[in-house]
PDB file of C-alpha atoms in Angstrom:
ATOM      1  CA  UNK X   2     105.580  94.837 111.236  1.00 40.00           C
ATOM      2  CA  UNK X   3     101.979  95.858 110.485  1.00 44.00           C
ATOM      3  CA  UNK X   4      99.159  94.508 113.072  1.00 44.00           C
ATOM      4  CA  UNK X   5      97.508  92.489 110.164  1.00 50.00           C
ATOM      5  CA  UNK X   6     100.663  90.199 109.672  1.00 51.00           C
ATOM      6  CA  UNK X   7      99.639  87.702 112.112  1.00 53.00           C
ATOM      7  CA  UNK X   8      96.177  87.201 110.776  1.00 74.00           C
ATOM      8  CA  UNK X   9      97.806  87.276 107.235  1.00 75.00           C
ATOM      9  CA  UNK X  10     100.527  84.334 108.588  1.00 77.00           C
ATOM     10  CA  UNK X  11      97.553  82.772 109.973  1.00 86.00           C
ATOM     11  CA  UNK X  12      95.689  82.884 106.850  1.00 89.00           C
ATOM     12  CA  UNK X  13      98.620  81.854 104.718  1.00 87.00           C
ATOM     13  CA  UNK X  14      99.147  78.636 106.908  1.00 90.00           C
ATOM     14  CA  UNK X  15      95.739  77.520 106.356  1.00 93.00           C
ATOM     15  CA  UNK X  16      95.868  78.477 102.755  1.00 92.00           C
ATOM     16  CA  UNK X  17      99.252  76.945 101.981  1.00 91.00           C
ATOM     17  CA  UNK X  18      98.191  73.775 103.866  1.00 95.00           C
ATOM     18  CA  UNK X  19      94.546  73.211 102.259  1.00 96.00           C
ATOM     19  CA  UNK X  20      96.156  73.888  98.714  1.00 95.00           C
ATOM     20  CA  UNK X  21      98.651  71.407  99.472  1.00 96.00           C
ATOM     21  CA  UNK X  22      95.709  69.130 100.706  1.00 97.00           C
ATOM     22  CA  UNK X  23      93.915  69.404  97.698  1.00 98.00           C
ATOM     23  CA  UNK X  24      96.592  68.960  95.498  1.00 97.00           C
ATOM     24  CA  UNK X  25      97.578  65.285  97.251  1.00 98.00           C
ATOM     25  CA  UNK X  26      93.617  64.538  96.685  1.00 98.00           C
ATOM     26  CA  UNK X  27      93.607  65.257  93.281  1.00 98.00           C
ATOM     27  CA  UNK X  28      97.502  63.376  92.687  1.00 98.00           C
ATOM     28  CA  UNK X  29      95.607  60.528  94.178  1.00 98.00           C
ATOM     29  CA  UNK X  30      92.370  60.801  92.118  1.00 98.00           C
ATOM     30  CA  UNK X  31      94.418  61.103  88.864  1.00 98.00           C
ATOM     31  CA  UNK X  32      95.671  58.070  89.373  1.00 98.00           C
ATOM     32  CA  UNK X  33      92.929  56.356  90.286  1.00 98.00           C
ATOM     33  CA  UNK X  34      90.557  57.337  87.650  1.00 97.00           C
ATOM     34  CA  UNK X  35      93.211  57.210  84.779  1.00 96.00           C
ATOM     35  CA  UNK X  36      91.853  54.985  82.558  1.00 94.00           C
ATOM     36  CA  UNK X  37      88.600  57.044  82.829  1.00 95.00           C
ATOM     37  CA  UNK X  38      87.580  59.214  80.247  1.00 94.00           C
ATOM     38  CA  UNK X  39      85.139  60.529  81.908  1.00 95.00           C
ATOM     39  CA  UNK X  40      86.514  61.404  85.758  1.00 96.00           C
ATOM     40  CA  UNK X  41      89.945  61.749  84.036  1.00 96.00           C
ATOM     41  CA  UNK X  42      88.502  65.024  82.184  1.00 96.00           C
ATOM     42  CA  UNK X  43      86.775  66.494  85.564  1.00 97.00           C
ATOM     43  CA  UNK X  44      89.462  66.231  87.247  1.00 97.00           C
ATOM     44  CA  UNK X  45      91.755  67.741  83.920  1.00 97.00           C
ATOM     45  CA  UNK X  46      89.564  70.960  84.279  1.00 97.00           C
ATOM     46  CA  UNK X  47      88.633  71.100  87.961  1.00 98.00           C
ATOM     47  CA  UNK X  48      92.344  71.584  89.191  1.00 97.00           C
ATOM     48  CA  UNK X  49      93.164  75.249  86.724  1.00 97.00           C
ATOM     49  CA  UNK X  50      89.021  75.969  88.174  1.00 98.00           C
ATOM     50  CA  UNK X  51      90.401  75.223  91.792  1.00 97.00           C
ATOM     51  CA  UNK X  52      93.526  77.329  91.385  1.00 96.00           C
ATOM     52  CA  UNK X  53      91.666  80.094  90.133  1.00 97.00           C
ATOM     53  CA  UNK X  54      88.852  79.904  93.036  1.00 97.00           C
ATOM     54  CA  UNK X  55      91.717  79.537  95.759  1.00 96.00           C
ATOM     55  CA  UNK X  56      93.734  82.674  94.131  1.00 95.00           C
ATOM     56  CA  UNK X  57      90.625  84.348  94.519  1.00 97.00           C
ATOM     57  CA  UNK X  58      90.094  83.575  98.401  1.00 95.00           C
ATOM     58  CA  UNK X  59      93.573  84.650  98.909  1.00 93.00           C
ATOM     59  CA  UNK X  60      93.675  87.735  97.172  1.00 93.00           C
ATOM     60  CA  UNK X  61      90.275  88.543  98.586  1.00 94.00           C
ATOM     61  CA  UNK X  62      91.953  87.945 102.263  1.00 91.00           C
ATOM     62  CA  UNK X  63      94.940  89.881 101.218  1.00 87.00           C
ATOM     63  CA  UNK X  64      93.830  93.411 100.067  1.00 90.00           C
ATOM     64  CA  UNK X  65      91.859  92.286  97.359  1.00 93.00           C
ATOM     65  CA  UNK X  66      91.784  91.886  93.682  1.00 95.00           C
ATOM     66  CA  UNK X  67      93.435  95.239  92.988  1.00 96.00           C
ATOM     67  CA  UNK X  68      95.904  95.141  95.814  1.00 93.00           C
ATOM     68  CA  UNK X  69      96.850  91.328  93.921  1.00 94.00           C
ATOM     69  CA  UNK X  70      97.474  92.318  90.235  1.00 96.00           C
ATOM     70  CA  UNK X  71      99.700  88.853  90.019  1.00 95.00           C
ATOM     71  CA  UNK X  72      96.620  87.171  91.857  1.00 95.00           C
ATOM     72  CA  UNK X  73      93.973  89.020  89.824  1.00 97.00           C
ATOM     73  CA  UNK X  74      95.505  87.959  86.271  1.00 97.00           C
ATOM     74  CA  UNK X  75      96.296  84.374  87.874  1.00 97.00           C
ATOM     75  CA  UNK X  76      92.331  83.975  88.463  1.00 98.00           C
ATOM     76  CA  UNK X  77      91.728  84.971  84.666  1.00 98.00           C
ATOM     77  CA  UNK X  78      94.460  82.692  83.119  1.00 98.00           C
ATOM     78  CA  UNK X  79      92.740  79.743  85.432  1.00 98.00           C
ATOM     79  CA  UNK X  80      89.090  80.420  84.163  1.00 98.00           C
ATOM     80  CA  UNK X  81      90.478  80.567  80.838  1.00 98.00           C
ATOM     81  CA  UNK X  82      92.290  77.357  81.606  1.00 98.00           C
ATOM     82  CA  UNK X  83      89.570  75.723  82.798  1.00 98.00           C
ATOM     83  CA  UNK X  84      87.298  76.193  79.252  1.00 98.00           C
ATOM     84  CA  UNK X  85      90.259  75.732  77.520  1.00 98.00           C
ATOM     85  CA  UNK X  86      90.462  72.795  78.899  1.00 98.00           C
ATOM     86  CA  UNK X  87      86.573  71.605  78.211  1.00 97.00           C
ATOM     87  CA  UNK X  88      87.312  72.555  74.899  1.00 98.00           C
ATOM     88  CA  UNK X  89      90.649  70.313  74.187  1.00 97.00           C
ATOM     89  CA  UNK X  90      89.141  67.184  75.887  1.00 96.00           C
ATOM     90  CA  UNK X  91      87.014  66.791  72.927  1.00 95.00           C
ATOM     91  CA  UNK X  92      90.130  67.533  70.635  1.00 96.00           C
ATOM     92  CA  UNK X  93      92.876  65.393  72.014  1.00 96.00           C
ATOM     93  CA  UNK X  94      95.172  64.548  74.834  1.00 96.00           C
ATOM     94  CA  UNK X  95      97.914  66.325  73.311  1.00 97.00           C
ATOM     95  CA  UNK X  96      95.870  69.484  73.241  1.00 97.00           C
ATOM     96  CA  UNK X  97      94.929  68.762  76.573  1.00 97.00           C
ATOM     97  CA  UNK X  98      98.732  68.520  77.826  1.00 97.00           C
ATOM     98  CA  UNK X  99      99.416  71.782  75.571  1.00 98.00           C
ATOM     99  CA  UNK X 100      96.794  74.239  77.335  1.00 98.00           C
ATOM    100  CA  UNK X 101      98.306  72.911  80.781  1.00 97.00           C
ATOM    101  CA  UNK X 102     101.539  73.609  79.357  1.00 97.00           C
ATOM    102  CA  UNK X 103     100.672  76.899  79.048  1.00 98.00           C
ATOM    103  CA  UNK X 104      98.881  77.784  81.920  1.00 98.00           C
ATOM    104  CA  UNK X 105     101.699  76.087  83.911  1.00 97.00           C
ATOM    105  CA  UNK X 106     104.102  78.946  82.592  1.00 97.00           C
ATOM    106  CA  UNK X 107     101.773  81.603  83.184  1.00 97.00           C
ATOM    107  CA  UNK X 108     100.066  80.376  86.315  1.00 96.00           C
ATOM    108  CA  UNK X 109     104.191  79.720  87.559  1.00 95.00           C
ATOM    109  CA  UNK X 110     105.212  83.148  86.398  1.00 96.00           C
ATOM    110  CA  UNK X 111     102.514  84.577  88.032  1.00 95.00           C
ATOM    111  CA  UNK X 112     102.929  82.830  91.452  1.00 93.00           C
ATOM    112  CA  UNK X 113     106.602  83.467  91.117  1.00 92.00           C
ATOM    113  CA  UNK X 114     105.447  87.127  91.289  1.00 92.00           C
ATOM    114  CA  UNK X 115     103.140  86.824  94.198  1.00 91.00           C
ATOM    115  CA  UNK X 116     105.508  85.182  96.554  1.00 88.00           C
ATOM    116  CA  UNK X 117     108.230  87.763  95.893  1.00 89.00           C
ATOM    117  CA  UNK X 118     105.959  90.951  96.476  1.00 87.00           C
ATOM    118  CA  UNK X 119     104.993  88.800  99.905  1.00 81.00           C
ATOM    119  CA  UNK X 120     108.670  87.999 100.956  1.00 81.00           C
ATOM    120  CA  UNK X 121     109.355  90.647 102.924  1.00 75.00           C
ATOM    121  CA  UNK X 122     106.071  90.252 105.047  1.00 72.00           C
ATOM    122  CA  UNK X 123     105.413  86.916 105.565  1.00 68.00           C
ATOM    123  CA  UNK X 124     108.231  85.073 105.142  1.00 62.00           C
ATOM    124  CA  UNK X 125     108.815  81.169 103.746  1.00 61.00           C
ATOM    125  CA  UNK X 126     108.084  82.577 100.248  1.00 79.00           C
ATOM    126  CA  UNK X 127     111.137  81.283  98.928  1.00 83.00           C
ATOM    127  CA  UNK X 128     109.212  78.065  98.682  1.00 84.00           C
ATOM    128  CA  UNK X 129     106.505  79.569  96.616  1.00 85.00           C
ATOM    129  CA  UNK X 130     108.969  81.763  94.207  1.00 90.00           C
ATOM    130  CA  UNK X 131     111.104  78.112  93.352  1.00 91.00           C
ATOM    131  CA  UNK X 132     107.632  76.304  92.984  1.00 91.00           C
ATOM    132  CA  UNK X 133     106.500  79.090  90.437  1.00 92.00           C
ATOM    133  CA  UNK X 134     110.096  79.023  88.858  1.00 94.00           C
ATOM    134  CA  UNK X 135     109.400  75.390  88.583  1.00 94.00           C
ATOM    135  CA  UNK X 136     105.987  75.171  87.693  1.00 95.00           C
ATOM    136  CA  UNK X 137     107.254  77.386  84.328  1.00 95.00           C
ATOM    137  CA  UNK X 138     110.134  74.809  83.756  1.00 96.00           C
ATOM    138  CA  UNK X 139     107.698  72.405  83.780  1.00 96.00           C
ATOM    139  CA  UNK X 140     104.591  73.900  81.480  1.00 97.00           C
ATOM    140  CA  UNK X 141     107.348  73.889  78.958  1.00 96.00           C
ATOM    141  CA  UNK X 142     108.126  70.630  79.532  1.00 96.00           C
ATOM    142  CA  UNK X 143     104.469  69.798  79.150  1.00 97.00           C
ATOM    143  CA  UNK X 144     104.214  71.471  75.912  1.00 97.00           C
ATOM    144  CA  UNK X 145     107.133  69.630  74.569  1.00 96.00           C
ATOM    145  CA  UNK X 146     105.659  66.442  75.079  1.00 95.00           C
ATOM    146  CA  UNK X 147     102.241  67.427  74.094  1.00 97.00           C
ATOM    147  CA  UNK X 148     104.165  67.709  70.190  1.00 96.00           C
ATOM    148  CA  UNK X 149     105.390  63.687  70.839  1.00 94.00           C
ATOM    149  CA  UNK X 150     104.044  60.826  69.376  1.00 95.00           C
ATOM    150  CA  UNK X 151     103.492  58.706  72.664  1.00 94.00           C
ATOM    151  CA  UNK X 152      99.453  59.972  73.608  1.00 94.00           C
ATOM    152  CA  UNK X 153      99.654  61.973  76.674  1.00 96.00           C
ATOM    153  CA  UNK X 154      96.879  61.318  79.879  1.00 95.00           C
ATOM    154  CA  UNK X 155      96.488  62.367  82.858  1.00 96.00           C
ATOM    155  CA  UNK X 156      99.312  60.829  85.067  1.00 96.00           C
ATOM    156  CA  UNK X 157     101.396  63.650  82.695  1.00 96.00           C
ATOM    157  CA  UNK X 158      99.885  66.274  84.703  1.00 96.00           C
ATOM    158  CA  UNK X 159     100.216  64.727  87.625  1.00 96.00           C
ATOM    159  CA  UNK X 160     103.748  65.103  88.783  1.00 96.00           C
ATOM    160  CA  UNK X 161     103.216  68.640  88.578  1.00 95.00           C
ATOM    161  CA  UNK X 162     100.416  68.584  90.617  1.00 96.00           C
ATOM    162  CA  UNK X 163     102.384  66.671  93.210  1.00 96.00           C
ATOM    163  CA  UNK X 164     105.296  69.232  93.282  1.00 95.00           C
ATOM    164  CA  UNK X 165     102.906  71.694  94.287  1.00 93.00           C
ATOM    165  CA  UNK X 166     101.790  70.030  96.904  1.00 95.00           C
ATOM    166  CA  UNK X 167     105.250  69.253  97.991  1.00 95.00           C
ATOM    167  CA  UNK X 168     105.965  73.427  97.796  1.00 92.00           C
ATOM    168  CA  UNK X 169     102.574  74.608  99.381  1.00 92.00           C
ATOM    169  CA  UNK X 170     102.691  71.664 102.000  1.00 94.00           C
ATOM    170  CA  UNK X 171     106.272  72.807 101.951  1.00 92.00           C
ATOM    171  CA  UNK X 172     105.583  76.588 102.603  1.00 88.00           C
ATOM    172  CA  UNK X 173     102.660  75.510 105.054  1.00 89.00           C
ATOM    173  CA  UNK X 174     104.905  73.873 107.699  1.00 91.00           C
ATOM    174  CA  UNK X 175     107.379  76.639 107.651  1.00 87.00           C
ATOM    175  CA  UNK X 176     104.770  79.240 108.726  1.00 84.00           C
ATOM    176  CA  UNK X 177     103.671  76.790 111.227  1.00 89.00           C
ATOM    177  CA  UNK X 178     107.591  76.338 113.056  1.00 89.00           C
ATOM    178  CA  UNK X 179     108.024  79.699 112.506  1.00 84.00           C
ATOM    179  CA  UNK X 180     104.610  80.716 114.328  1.00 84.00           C
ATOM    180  CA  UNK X 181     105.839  77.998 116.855  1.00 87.00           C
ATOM    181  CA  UNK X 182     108.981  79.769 117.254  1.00 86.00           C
ATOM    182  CA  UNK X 183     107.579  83.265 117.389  1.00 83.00           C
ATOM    183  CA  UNK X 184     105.269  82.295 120.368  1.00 85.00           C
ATOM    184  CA  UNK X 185     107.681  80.657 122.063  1.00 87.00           C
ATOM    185  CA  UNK X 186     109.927  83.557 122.287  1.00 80.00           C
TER     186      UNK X 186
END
């Protein structure tokens, strides 16, 4: 293996585990500012703004922006997101639930991408490639009920949030054991 792959582990640990940290933080928040307009839609547009600023970090860390063409266009689709977002809070819920339908798909797609080009690297990406195949499975889901009749809020988007803090929390403790494992060998 290449010298940089134990900084890169390294790196991916923290990332993996702080992105599974913020995820649980924002789960938590949803639910506890539901029935807020007002925190409801900062936290509706701060977590596609998050995952774009943490794709950034770790592409940055990883080659960069070039070397990361999955990361790179993940980044985009998340700003875009994000003022999609802005825009569809003053529209309706259901909009809101369609433009995270849609970034779910692409943002999924994208990470499903990412984790395979890693696999043969780092290792524990299998996590990473189901949570993308899932997070897909799940923007369409999203859209689907964004066409209902029953209003759509917030605690829609959070069970998708929560998966991916199961999968990065998930992908976080398997670099750790296997770190463990590695230095105990």
């Amino acid at each position: 293996m290449q010298s940089h792959v134990p900084t890169q582990s390294a790196w991916l640990r923290s990332y993996y585990l702080g992105r599974a940290i913020f995820s649980i933080a924002w789960v938590a928040a949803a639910v506890l500012f539901s029935a807020q307009a007002g925190p409801a839609a900062f936290l509706l547009v701060i977590y596609p703004a998050w995952d774009g600023v943490a794709n950034l970090a770790d592409a940055r860390v990883n080659g960069g922006l070039i070397a990361n063409p999955s990361q790179t266009l993940n980044i985009v689709v998340s700003a875009i997101t994000a003022l999609a977002v802005i825009v569809a809070v003053g529209h309706s819920s259901y909009a809101v639930l369609a433009v995270f339908g849609v970034w779910a798909i692409l943002s999924g797609v994208l990470q499903l991408f990412t984790g395979a080009r890693r696999w043969r690297d780092y290792g524990a990406q299998w996590a990473m490639i189901l949570s993308g195949a899932q997070s897909a499975l799940a923007g369409g889901y999203m859209i689907s009920r964004s066409l209902g009749t029953v209003a759509p809020t917030i605690l829609d988007v959070a069970p998708y949030a929560g998966f991916g803090a199961f999968y990065f929390l998930l992908s976080g403790i398997w670099l750790v054991a296997t770190a463990y494992r590695s230095a105990r060998a």
